[in-house]
C-alpha atoms as a printed R data frame, in Angstrom:
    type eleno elety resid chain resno      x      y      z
1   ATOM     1    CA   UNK     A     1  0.000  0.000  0.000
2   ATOM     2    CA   UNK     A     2  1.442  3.304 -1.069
3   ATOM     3    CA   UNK     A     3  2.039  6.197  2.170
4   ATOM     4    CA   UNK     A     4 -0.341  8.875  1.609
5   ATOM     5    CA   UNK     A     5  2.511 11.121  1.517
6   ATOM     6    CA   UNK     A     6  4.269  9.236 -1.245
7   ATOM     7    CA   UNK     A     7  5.637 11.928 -3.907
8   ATOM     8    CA   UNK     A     8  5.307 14.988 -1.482
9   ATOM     9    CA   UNK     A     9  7.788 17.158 -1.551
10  ATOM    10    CA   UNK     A    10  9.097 17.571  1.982
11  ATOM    11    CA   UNK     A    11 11.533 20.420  0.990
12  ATOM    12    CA   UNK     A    12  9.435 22.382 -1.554
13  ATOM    13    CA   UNK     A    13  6.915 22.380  0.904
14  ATOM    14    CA   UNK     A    14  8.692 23.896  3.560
15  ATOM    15    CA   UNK     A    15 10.179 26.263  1.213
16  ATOM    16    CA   UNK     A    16  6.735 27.391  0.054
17  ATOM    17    CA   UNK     A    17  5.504 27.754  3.324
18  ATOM    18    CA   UNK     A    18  8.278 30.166  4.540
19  ATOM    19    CA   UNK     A    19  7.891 32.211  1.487
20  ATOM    20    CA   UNK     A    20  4.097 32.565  2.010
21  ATOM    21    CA   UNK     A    21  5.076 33.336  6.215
22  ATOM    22    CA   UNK     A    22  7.815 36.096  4.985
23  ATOM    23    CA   UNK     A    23  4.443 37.516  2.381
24  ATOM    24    CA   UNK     A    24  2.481 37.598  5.888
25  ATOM    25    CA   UNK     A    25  4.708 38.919  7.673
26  ATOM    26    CA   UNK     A    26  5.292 41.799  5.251
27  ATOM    27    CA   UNK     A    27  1.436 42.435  4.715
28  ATOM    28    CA   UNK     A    28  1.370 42.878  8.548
29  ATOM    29    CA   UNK     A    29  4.240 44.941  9.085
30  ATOM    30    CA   UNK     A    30  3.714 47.617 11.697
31  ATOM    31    CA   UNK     A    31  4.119 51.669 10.287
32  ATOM    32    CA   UNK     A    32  6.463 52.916 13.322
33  ATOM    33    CA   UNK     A    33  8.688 55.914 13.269
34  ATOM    34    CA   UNK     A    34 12.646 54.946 13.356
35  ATOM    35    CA   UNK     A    35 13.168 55.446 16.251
36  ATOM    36    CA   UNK     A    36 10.195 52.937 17.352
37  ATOM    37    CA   UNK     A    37 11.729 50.429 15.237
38  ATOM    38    CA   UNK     A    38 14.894 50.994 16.931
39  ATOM    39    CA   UNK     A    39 13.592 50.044 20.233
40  ATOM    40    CA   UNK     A    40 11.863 46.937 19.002
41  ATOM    41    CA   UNK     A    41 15.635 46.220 17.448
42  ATOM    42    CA   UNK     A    42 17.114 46.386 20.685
43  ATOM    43    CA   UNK     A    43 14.659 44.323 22.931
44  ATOM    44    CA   UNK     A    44 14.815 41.868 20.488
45  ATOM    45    CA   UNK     A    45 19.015 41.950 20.292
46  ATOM    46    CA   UNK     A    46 20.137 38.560 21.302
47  ATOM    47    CA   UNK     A    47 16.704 36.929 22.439
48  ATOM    48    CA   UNK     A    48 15.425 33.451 21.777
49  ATOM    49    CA   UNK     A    49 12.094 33.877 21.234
50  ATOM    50    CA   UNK     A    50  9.789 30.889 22.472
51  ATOM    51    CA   UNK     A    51  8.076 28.110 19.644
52  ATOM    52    CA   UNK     A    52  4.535 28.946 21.091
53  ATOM    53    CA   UNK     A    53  3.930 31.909 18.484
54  ATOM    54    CA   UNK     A    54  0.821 32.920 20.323
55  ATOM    55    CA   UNK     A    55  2.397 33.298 23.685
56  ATOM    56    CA   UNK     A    56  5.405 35.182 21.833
57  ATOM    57    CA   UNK     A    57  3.165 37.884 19.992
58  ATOM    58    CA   UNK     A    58  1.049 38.307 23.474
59  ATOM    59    CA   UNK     A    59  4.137 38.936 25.037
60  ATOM    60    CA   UNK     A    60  5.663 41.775 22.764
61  ATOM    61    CA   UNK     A    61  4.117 44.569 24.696
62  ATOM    62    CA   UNK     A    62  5.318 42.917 28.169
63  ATOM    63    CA   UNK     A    63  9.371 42.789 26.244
64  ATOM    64    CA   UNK     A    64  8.771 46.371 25.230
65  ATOM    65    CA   UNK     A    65  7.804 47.306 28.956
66  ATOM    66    CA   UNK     A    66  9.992 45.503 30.268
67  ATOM    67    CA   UNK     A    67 13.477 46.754 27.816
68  ATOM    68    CA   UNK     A    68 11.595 50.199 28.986
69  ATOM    69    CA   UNK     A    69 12.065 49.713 32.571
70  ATOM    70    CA   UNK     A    70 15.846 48.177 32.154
71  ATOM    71    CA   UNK     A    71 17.295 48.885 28.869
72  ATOM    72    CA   UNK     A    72 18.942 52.562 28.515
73  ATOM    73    CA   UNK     A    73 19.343 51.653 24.651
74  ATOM    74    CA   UNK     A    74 15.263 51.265 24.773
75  ATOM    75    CA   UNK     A    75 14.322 53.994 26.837
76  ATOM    76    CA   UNK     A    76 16.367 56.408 24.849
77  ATOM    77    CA   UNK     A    77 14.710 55.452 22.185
78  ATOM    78    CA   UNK     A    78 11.282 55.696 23.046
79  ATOM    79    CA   UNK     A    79 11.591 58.666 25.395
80  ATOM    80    CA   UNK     A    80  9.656 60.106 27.554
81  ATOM    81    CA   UNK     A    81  7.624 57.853 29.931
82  ATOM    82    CA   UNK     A    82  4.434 58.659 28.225
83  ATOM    83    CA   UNK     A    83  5.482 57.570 24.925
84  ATOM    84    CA   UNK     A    84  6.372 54.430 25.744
85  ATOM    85    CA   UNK     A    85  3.013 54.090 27.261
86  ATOM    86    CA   UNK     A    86  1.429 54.951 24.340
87  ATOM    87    CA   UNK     A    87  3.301 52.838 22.366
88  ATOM    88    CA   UNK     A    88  2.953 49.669 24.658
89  ATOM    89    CA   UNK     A    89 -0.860 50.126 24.276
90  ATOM    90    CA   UNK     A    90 -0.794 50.615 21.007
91  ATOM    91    CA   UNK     A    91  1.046 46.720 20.612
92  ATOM    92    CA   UNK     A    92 -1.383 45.621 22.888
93  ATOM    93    CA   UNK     A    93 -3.981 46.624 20.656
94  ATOM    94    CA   UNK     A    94 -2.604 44.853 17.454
95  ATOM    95    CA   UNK     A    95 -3.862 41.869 15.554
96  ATOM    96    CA   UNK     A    96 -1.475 38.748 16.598
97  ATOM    97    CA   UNK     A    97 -0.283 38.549 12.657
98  ATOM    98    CA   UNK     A    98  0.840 42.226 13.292
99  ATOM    99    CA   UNK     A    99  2.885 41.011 16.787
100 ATOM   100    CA   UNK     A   100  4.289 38.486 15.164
101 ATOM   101    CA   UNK     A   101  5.412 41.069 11.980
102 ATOM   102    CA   UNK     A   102  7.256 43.309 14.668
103 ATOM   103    CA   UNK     A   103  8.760 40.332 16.126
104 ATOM   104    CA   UNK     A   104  9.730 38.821 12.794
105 ATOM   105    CA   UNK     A   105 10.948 42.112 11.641
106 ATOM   106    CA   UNK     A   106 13.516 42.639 14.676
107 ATOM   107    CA   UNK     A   107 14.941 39.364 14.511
108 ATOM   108    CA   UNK     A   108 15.463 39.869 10.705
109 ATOM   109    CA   UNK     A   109 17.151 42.758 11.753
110 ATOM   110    CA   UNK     A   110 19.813 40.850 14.107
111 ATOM   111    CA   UNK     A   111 20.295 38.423 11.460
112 ATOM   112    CA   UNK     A   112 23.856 38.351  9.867
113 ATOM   113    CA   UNK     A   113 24.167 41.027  6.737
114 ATOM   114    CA   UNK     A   114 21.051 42.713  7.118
115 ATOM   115    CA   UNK     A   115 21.809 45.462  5.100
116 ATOM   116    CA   UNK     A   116 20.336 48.170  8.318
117 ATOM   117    CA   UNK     A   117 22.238 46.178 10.770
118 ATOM   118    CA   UNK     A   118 24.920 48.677 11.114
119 ATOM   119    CA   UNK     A   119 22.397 51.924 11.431
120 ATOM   120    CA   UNK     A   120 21.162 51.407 14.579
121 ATOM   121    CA   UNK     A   121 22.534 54.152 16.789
122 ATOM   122    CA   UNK     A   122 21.682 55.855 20.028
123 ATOM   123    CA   UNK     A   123 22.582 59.887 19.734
């Protein structure tokens, strides 16, 4: 009896799928000034986000908060107290596909080459 996924193509599959996640994830991309993006960069520098996607994008607002609280880099960024309230709510009130965007976004930024790497930069 042939397997039912006899003549699949384990690869091409995967392959597909990450090209349709990196369309998704560019549909959903968040509009934030520079220096918005900047902070997301930073909270995200050297983190390992978890497999459980949901619980990740849930959590961006608390990883913004928190970089707030303990990150100069972050809180430079974002400023005054009351921006970086505004702009945790504002994450909180995104879809998940949008979370997930930012998140994806910031980790492409970390990853080797990225052609922006070298312009992030605290004045």
């Amino acid at each position: 009896m042939a397997s039912a996924c006899e003549g699949i193509n384990f690869s091409g599959s995967i392959n597909g799928m990450a090209s349709e996640y990196a369309v998704i994830m560019e549909e959903n991309k968040p509009e934030l000034t520079e220096d918005q993006w900047n902070a997301l960069y930073s909270v995200y520098n050297g983190y390992m986000p978890s497999e459980d996607a949901n619980r990740e994008a849930r959590l961006l607002s608390w990883h913004v908060s928190e970089g707030y609280q303990y990150d100069d880099t972050v809180r430079e960024f974002l400023g005054a107290k009351e921006n970086a309230v505004d702009f945790i709510n504002e994450i909180k009130g995104w879809s998940l596909t949008k979370q997930l965007s930012a998140i994806y976004h910031a980790k492409k930024f970390w990853c080797k080459n990225h052609p922006d790497h070298d312009e992030l930069v605290v004045s």
